[in-house]
Tab-separated table of C-alpha atoms in Angstrom:
chain	number	residue	atom	x	y	z
A	1	UNK	CA	27.434	6.632	6.239
A	2	UNK	CA	28.264	3.591	8.376
A	3	UNK	CA	27.061	0.151	7.242
A	4	UNK	CA	27.613	-3.494	8.145
A	5	UNK	CA	29.758	-4.724	5.292
A	6	UNK	CA	29.962	-8.267	3.991
A	7	UNK	CA	31.426	-10.031	0.977
A	8	UNK	CA	30.252	-13.110	-0.877
A	9	UNK	CA	32.156	-16.293	-0.197
A	10	UNK	CA	31.984	-20.037	-0.816
A	11	UNK	CA	30.853	-21.979	-3.868
A	12	UNK	CA	28.068	-20.527	-6.015
A	13	UNK	CA	26.781	-17.695	-3.774
A	14	UNK	CA	23.357	-16.510	-4.873
A	15	UNK	CA	20.760	-13.864	-4.131
A	16	UNK	CA	17.065	-14.572	-3.543
A	17	UNK	CA	14.150	-12.225	-4.105
A	18	UNK	CA	12.555	-12.988	-0.752
A	19	UNK	CA	12.285	-15.404	2.183
A	20	UNK	CA	9.901	-17.795	0.418
A	21	UNK	CA	10.869	-21.447	0.240
A	22	UNK	CA	9.728	-24.502	-1.658
A	23	UNK	CA	11.235	-27.919	-2.376
A	24	UNK	CA	13.636	-26.237	-4.839
A	25	UNK	CA	14.837	-23.650	-2.329
A	26	UNK	CA	12.894	-20.481	-3.082
A	27	UNK	CA	13.068	-17.993	-5.956
A	28	UNK	CA	16.664	-17.187	-6.862
A	29	UNK	CA	17.564	-13.794	-8.298
A	30	UNK	CA	21.086	-14.489	-9.520
A	31	UNK	CA	24.352	-16.252	-8.832
A	32	UNK	CA	27.238	-13.964	-7.885
A	33	UNK	CA	31.006	-14.042	-8.068
A	34	UNK	CA	33.013	-14.266	-4.833
A	35	UNK	CA	34.222	-11.146	-2.957
A	36	UNK	CA	31.238	-9.075	-4.111
A	37	UNK	CA	30.579	-6.278	-1.602
A	38	UNK	CA	27.220	-6.324	0.191
A	39	UNK	CA	25.488	-4.058	2.701
A	40	UNK	CA	23.841	-6.241	5.374
A	41	UNK	CA	20.788	-4.673	7.024
A	42	UNK	CA	19.005	-7.557	8.779
A	43	UNK	CA	18.670	-11.319	9.037
A	44	UNK	CA	15.828	-13.838	8.829
A	45	UNK	CA	16.498	-17.458	9.758
A	46	UNK	CA	19.427	-18.727	7.676
A	47	UNK	CA	19.514	-15.626	5.439
A	48	UNK	CA	20.897	-12.124	5.623
A	49	UNK	CA	18.900	-9.296	4.092
A	50	UNK	CA	21.117	-7.029	1.989
A	51	UNK	CA	20.499	-3.552	0.585
A	52	UNK	CA	21.458	-3.679	-3.094
A	53	UNK	CA	20.493	-0.087	-3.867
A	54	UNK	CA	18.144	2.533	-2.468
A	55	UNK	CA	15.032	0.748	-3.722
A	56	UNK	CA	16.180	-2.879	-3.928
A	57	UNK	CA	16.816	-5.539	-1.294
A	58	UNK	CA	17.634	-9.227	-1.549
A	59	UNK	CA	18.201	-12.284	0.629
A	60	UNK	CA	21.362	-14.384	0.682
A	61	UNK	CA	22.274	-17.500	2.697
A	62	UNK	CA	24.442	-16.598	5.676
A	63	UNK	CA	26.913	-19.305	4.714
A	64	UNK	CA	27.689	-17.298	1.565
A	65	UNK	CA	28.565	-14.062	3.398
A	66	UNK	CA	31.699	-13.137	5.313
A	67	UNK	CA	31.052	-10.152	7.568
A	68	UNK	CA	33.850	-7.608	7.938
A	69	UNK	CA	32.306	-5.215	10.450
A	70	UNK	CA	30.957	-1.674	10.464
A	71	UNK	CA	32.570	0.442	7.782
A	72	UNK	CA	32.048	3.778	6.112
A	73	UNK	CA	30.202	3.575	2.798
A	74	UNK	CA	31.079	6.094	0.051
A	75	UNK	CA	28.186	8.321	-1.081
A	76	UNK	CA	28.342	6.679	-4.522
A	77	UNK	CA	30.219	4.137	-6.630
A	78	UNK	CA	31.041	5.169	-10.192
A	79	UNK	CA	31.306	3.249	-13.422
A	80	UNK	CA	34.209	3.977	-15.742
A	81	UNK	CA	35.074	3.338	-19.395
A	82	UNK	CA	34.192	0.074	-21.150
A	83	UNK	CA	36.100	-2.221	-23.434
A	84	UNK	CA	34.280	-4.548	-25.825
A	85	UNK	CA	36.261	-7.172	-27.691
A	86	UNK	CA	36.824	-10.868	-28.090
A	87	UNK	CA	39.225	-13.611	-27.177
A	88	UNK	CA	39.599	-17.047	-28.759
A	89	UNK	CA	36.229	-18.324	-27.575
A	90	UNK	CA	34.059	-15.442	-26.362
A	91	UNK	CA	33.059	-11.851	-26.807
A	92	UNK	CA	33.806	-9.887	-23.644
A	93	UNK	CA	32.305	-6.688	-22.243
A	94	UNK	CA	34.547	-5.272	-19.498
A	95	UNK	CA	33.296	-2.414	-17.286
A	96	UNK	CA	35.553	-0.819	-14.704
A	97	UNK	CA	33.868	-0.025	-11.365
A	98	UNK	CA	34.893	1.561	-8.076
A	99	UNK	CA	33.937	-1.646	-6.238
A	100	UNK	CA	32.873	-5.249	-6.838
A	101	UNK	CA	29.145	-4.499	-6.759
A	102	UNK	CA	26.235	-6.972	-6.896
A	103	UNK	CA	24.448	-7.513	-10.202
A	104	UNK	CA	21.611	-9.384	-11.852
A	105	UNK	CA	21.185	-10.540	-15.450
A	106	UNK	CA	18.131	-11.345	-17.526
A	107	UNK	CA	17.674	-12.604	-21.077
A	108	UNK	CA	15.410	-10.960	-23.638
A	109	UNK	CA	14.320	-12.179	-27.057
A	110	UNK	CA	13.147	-10.720	-30.384
A	111	UNK	CA	15.752	-9.294	-30.592
A	112	UNK	CA	18.061	-11.391	-28.430
A	113	UNK	CA	19.686	-9.397	-25.639
A	114	UNK	CA	21.534	-9.882	-22.383
A	115	UNK	CA	20.659	-7.236	-19.792
A	116	UNK	CA	22.759	-6.765	-16.658
A	117	UNK	CA	21.760	-4.472	-13.788
A	118	UNK	CA	24.630	-3.335	-11.568
A	119	UNK	CA	23.307	-2.329	-8.147
A	120	UNK	CA	24.800	0.655	-6.362
A	121	UNK	CA	26.507	2.008	-9.516
A	122	UNK	CA	26.242	5.551	-10.854
A	123	UNK	CA	27.192	6.363	-14.417
A	124	UNK	CA	30.562	7.852	-15.244
A	125	UNK	CA	31.099	5.836	-18.445
A	126	UNK	CA	31.980	8.457	-21.027
A	127	UNK	CA	33.133	6.141	-23.790
A	128	UNK	CA	32.845	2.517	-24.931
A	129	UNK	CA	35.774	1.169	-26.928
A	130	UNK	CA	34.551	-1.514	-29.361
A	131	UNK	CA	36.884	-3.849	-31.229
A	132	UNK	CA	36.194	-5.937	-34.325
A	133	UNK	CA	37.278	-9.032	-32.398
A	134	UNK	CA	33.759	-9.012	-30.898
A	135	UNK	CA	31.807	-10.999	-33.481
A	136	UNK	CA	28.615	-12.014	-31.614
A	137	UNK	CA	27.809	-8.634	-30.066
A	138	UNK	CA	25.727	-6.390	-32.303
A	139	UNK	CA	25.334	-3.363	-30.030
A	140	UNK	CA	26.164	-2.362	-26.457
A	141	UNK	CA	24.750	0.588	-24.543
A	142	UNK	CA	23.568	1.540	-21.072
A	143	UNK	CA	20.813	3.280	-19.132
A	144	UNK	CA	20.883	4.785	-15.649
A	145	UNK	CA	17.471	3.397	-14.747
A	146	UNK	CA	17.686	4.610	-11.136
A	147	UNK	CA	20.127	6.899	-9.364
A	148	UNK	CA	22.071	3.864	-8.174
A	149	UNK	CA	21.121	1.131	-10.654
A	150	UNK	CA	23.173	1.010	-13.865
A	151	UNK	CA	21.778	-1.130	-16.696
A	152	UNK	CA	23.964	-2.712	-19.384
A	153	UNK	CA	22.232	-3.807	-22.611
A	154	UNK	CA	24.022	-6.186	-24.999
A	155	UNK	CA	22.316	-6.931	-28.316
A	156	UNK	CA	23.371	-10.146	-30.038
A	157	UNK	CA	23.632	-10.964	-33.730
A	158	UNK	CA	21.996	-14.373	-33.517
A	159	UNK	CA	18.540	-15.264	-32.322
A	160	UNK	CA	19.752	-18.028	-30.001
A	161	UNK	CA	21.588	-17.077	-26.810
A	162	UNK	CA	24.392	-19.636	-26.499
A	163	UNK	CA	25.373	-18.734	-22.951
A	164	UNK	CA	27.340	-16.215	-20.940
A	165	UNK	CA	29.116	-15.818	-17.628
A	166	UNK	CA	29.582	-12.809	-15.352
A	167	UNK	CA	32.553	-12.409	-13.032
A	168	UNK	CA	34.993	-9.845	-11.731
A	169	UNK	CA	38.633	-9.439	-12.592
A	170	UNK	CA	39.853	-7.121	-9.862
A	171	UNK	CA	37.152	-4.410	-9.980
A	172	UNK	CA	36.332	-4.864	-13.645
A	173	UNK	CA	33.008	-6.608	-14.290
A	174	UNK	CA	33.446	-8.966	-17.245
A	175	UNK	CA	30.488	-10.342	-19.177
A	176	UNK	CA	31.779	-13.183	-21.365
A	177	UNK	CA	29.407	-14.174	-24.160
A	178	UNK	CA	29.596	-17.420	-26.097
A	179	UNK	CA	29.534	-17.181	-29.870
A	180	UNK	CA	27.235	-19.283	-31.993
A	181	UNK	CA	29.202	-22.291	-33.322
A	182	UNK	CA	30.291	-21.959	-36.930
A	183	UNK	CA	28.700	-25.329	-37.774
A	184	UNK	CA	25.431	-26.348	-36.190
A	185	UNK	CA	25.681	-30.117	-36.268
A	186	UNK	CA	25.807	-32.768	-33.557
A	187	UNK	CA	29.322	-33.796	-34.534
A	188	UNK	CA	30.504	-30.284	-33.670
A	189	UNK	CA	28.765	-30.163	-30.275
A	190	UNK	CA	29.939	-30.911	-26.754
A	191	UNK	CA	26.815	-32.097	-24.967
A	192	UNK	CA	26.563	-32.674	-21.226
A	193	UNK	CA	24.069	-35.199	-19.842
A	194	UNK	CA	23.059	-35.253	-16.199
A	195	UNK	CA	21.327	-38.341	-14.839
A	196	UNK	CA	19.423	-36.970	-11.862
A	197	UNK	CA	19.800	-38.265	-8.301
A	198	UNK	CA	22.126	-41.211	-7.550
A	199	UNK	CA	23.637	-42.861	-4.507
A	200	UNK	CA	21.651	-42.053	-1.375
A	201	UNK	CA	19.318	-39.815	-3.407
A	202	UNK	CA	16.970	-42.322	-5.010
A	203	UNK	CA	14.361	-39.848	-6.308
A	204	UNK	CA	10.823	-41.037	-7.003
A	205	UNK	CA	9.800	-44.703	-6.771
A	206	UNK	CA	7.521	-46.654	-9.111
A	207	UNK	CA	4.007	-47.140	-7.781
A	208	UNK	CA	3.761	-50.827	-8.780
A	209	UNK	CA	7.272	-52.188	-9.312
A	210	UNK	CA	9.224	-49.998	-6.916
A	211	UNK	CA	11.783	-49.062	-9.575
A	212	UNK	CA	13.934	-46.151	-8.469
A	213	UNK	CA	14.110	-42.903	-10.373
A	214	UNK	CA	17.899	-42.705	-10.006
A	215	UNK	CA	18.244	-45.967	-11.948
A	216	UNK	CA	15.773	-44.965	-14.685
A	217	UNK	CA	17.529	-41.633	-15.111
A	218	UNK	CA	20.897	-43.296	-15.628
A	219	UNK	CA	19.494	-45.893	-18.017
A	220	UNK	CA	18.019	-43.218	-20.317
A	221	UNK	CA	21.100	-40.992	-19.963
A	222	UNK	CA	23.442	-43.792	-21.066
A	223	UNK	CA	21.266	-44.580	-24.074
A	224	UNK	CA	21.218	-40.901	-25.017
A	225	UNK	CA	25.011	-40.846	-24.695
A	226	UNK	CA	25.253	-43.746	-27.140
A	227	UNK	CA	22.980	-42.139	-29.753
A	228	UNK	CA	24.730	-38.770	-29.542
A	229	UNK	CA	28.175	-40.339	-29.880
A	230	UNK	CA	27.015	-42.272	-32.936
A	231	UNK	CA	26.291	-38.900	-34.554
A	232	UNK	CA	29.761	-37.661	-33.659
A	233	UNK	CA	28.961	-35.509	-30.636
A	234	UNK	CA	31.368	-35.205	-27.737
A	235	UNK	CA	29.477	-36.237	-24.610
A	236	UNK	CA	30.189	-35.468	-20.965
A	237	UNK	CA	28.300	-37.444	-18.308
A	238	UNK	CA	28.035	-35.985	-14.815
A	239	UNK	CA	27.746	-39.549	-13.539
A	240	UNK	CA	28.141	-43.000	-15.054
A	241	UNK	CA	27.435	-44.955	-11.889
A	242	UNK	CA	25.173	-45.012	-8.853
A	243	UNK	CA	26.989	-42.325	-6.872
A	244	UNK	CA	26.217	-39.353	-4.661
A	245	UNK	CA	26.677	-35.985	-6.341
A	246	UNK	CA	25.364	-32.746	-4.886
A	247	UNK	CA	23.911	-30.042	-7.100
A	248	UNK	CA	26.947	-27.918	-6.288
A	249	UNK	CA	29.232	-30.776	-7.388
A	250	UNK	CA	27.375	-31.090	-10.672
A	251	UNK	CA	27.257	-27.356	-11.344
A	252	UNK	CA	30.971	-26.843	-10.701
A	253	UNK	CA	31.791	-29.918	-12.785
A	254	UNK	CA	29.749	-28.527	-15.679
A	255	UNK	CA	31.348	-25.107	-15.327
A	256	UNK	CA	34.745	-26.755	-15.702
A	257	UNK	CA	33.660	-28.816	-18.731
A	258	UNK	CA	31.982	-25.839	-20.458
A	259	UNK	CA	29.553	-27.785	-22.697
A	260	UNK	CA	27.610	-26.326	-25.608
A	261	UNK	CA	24.379	-27.500	-23.970
A	262	UNK	CA	23.084	-29.596	-21.088
A	263	UNK	CA	20.303	-32.187	-20.934
A	264	UNK	CA	19.119	-33.249	-17.462
A	265	UNK	CA	17.203	-36.527	-17.272
A	266	UNK	CA	14.587	-37.090	-14.554
A	267	UNK	CA	11.301	-38.944	-14.040
A	268	UNK	CA	8.341	-37.294	-12.355
A	269	UNK	CA	5.954	-38.187	-9.534
A	270	UNK	CA	2.696	-36.843	-8.145
A	271	UNK	CA	0.463	-37.505	-5.160
A	272	UNK	CA	-2.339	-37.887	-7.719
A	273	UNK	CA	-1.921	-41.261	-9.479
A	274	UNK	CA	-3.993	-40.030	-12.449
A	275	UNK	CA	-1.405	-37.392	-13.409
A	276	UNK	CA	0.798	-38.510	-16.276
A	277	UNK	CA	2.872	-37.307	-19.195
A	278	UNK	CA	6.126	-35.740	-20.308
A	279	UNK	CA	7.365	-32.242	-19.541
A	280	UNK	CA	10.403	-30.070	-20.221
A	281	UNK	CA	11.735	-27.189	-18.138
A	282	UNK	CA	13.790	-24.030	-18.523
A	283	UNK	CA	14.546	-21.038	-16.342
A	284	UNK	CA	15.682	-18.389	-18.846
A	285	UNK	CA	13.580	-17.351	-21.827
A	286	UNK	CA	16.586	-17.476	-24.158
A	287	UNK	CA	16.928	-21.218	-23.509
A	288	UNK	CA	13.248	-22.042	-24.081
A	289	UNK	CA	13.578	-23.080	-27.772
A	290	UNK	CA	15.655	-26.156	-26.889
A	291	UNK	CA	13.026	-27.338	-24.419
A	292	UNK	CA	10.241	-26.867	-26.975
A	293	UNK	CA	11.845	-28.949	-29.733
A	294	UNK	CA	12.640	-31.754	-27.293
A	295	UNK	CA	9.094	-31.757	-25.900
A	296	UNK	CA	7.618	-31.855	-29.405
A	297	UNK	CA	9.666	-34.940	-30.219
A	298	UNK	CA	8.859	-36.615	-26.898
A	299	UNK	CA	5.129	-36.214	-27.550
A	300	UNK	CA	5.580	-38.473	-30.584
A	301	UNK	CA	5.935	-41.326	-28.069
A	302	UNK	CA	2.218	-41.019	-27.283
A	303	UNK	CA	2.778	-39.547	-23.821
A	304	UNK	CA	0.382	-36.983	-22.396
A	305	UNK	CA	1.503	-33.358	-22.586
A	306	UNK	CA	2.263	-32.272	-19.019
A	307	UNK	CA	3.715	-29.044	-20.394
A	308	UNK	CA	6.679	-26.821	-21.130
A	309	UNK	CA	7.478	-25.106	-17.837
A	310	UNK	CA	9.411	-21.848	-17.647
A	311	UNK	CA	11.094	-19.904	-14.834
A	312	UNK	CA	11.775	-23.253	-13.179
A	313	UNK	CA	13.969	-23.011	-10.107
A	314	UNK	CA	15.815	-26.316	-10.575
A	315	UNK	CA	19.529	-25.998	-9.775
A	316	UNK	CA	20.778	-27.219	-13.152
A	317	UNK	CA	18.446	-24.808	-14.978
A	318	UNK	CA	20.222	-22.017	-13.075
A	319	UNK	CA	23.530	-21.636	-14.939
A	320	UNK	CA	23.569	-19.090	-17.772
A	321	UNK	CA	26.764	-20.486	-19.305
A	322	UNK	CA	24.998	-22.838	-21.749
A	323	UNK	CA	21.477	-23.633	-22.975
A	324	UNK	CA	19.959	-26.312	-20.787
A	325	UNK	CA	16.848	-28.464	-20.675
A	326	UNK	CA	15.398	-30.587	-17.898
A	327	UNK	CA	13.393	-33.535	-19.250
A	328	UNK	CA	10.895	-35.216	-16.927
A	329	UNK	CA	10.243	-38.280	-19.065
A	330	UNK	CA	7.003	-39.512	-17.447
A	331	UNK	CA	5.404	-40.209	-14.057
A	332	UNK	CA	6.567	-43.113	-11.906
A	333	UNK	CA	3.434	-42.499	-9.807
A	334	UNK	CA	1.162	-43.364	-12.737
A	335	UNK	CA	0.783	-47.085	-13.543
A	336	UNK	CA	0.629	-46.668	-17.324
A	337	UNK	CA	3.636	-44.338	-17.388
A	338	UNK	CA	5.583	-46.578	-15.010
A	339	UNK	CA	5.051	-49.587	-17.286
A	340	UNK	CA	6.568	-47.628	-20.175
A	341	UNK	CA	9.440	-46.254	-18.102
A	342	UNK	CA	10.562	-49.754	-17.040
A	343	UNK	CA	10.607	-51.004	-20.640
A	344	UNK	CA	14.169	-50.895	-22.119
A	345	UNK	CA	12.706	-50.480	-25.618
A	346	UNK	CA	10.784	-47.394	-24.482
A	347	UNK	CA	13.976	-46.042	-22.892
A	348	UNK	CA	15.747	-46.356	-26.244
A	349	UNK	CA	12.913	-44.564	-28.024
A	350	UNK	CA	13.025	-41.826	-25.384
A	351	UNK	CA	16.748	-41.279	-25.922
A	352	UNK	CA	16.264	-41.147	-29.696
A	353	UNK	CA	13.498	-38.557	-29.382
A	354	UNK	CA	15.664	-36.337	-27.186
A	355	UNK	CA	18.482	-36.616	-29.722
A	356	UNK	CA	16.089	-35.694	-32.525
A	357	UNK	CA	14.835	-32.740	-30.494
A	358	UNK	CA	18.389	-31.429	-30.150
A	359	UNK	CA	18.908	-31.864	-33.912
A	360	UNK	CA	15.672	-29.958	-34.630
A	361	UNK	CA	16.860	-27.120	-32.402
A	362	UNK	CA	20.185	-26.925	-34.208
A	363	UNK	CA	18.419	-26.815	-37.593
A	364	UNK	CA	16.152	-24.011	-36.371
A	365	UNK	CA	19.226	-21.884	-35.628
A	366	UNK	CA	20.863	-22.218	-39.053
């Protein structure tokens, strides 16, 4: 069978479910490693359409695909034996494949699980070698859910999913899973804080005073940094000044820093000046608990409850490597909220509530 072959390239290639777009870029399916093999079947605008398996298609930005021409596709790609063990920092599931195939992961809870679908793969895994060096993984097994979709199920020992990454080493797919820290206290945590926008990206603007969101974000972020450091946490700031940073810059920076968790600070806006309140956001269900404890603490400030929003397609909610929470403190488009936002005392109280929300989350996981 002849197909138009392509491979993923560039920084942070990702698949989308369809051609839909919104201000956040449309519904992403998954990020992929580089040099993953794809079968290109069509194109729409700036995207290629790729055939993942017999019954599954996806969209991917053309800038993330390097075409290599018409090639012969094997009738099937096989999985091979697995190795499950651990290194100094992570548990690792390694699955040998015939090719670097596309994949998708999801998180499940009660019990906590990481599920990875490998598209185009047919089972030939006849044993799974499991070592005692894997201390976070409770069980691993697989299902051939379709003729060419191979599902990997990883059950975890702890309720909280602390993060994981998926990448290839040669043609071995490696799922690296973070272990729960031995001590759940702020002084043992490395916490990343992202002050949204910056530089030429000003964000929302106050309806009465004209204050810029980028400045408010940084003011709260710096106060949060101070309160976390006072409790002994190691803090990494994506920015400390008014500078331009793309979402790709921030994501790659965070990947390099490898924090235990990420807090993104933003302030909201609406075309309806009556809308007000605080909200928190997550994309993956396993990271929801952090957003809930922070929202509960933020509501103690007397703000309206704008909600806890899941499956949110914000770029910094996208990484699976660490639990993350986007905090939209209040609405710059609402006069009452804006008055609070511009008050340095309120900013301090906001930072303290976020810190307390993180502490609550850590206590819940003991």
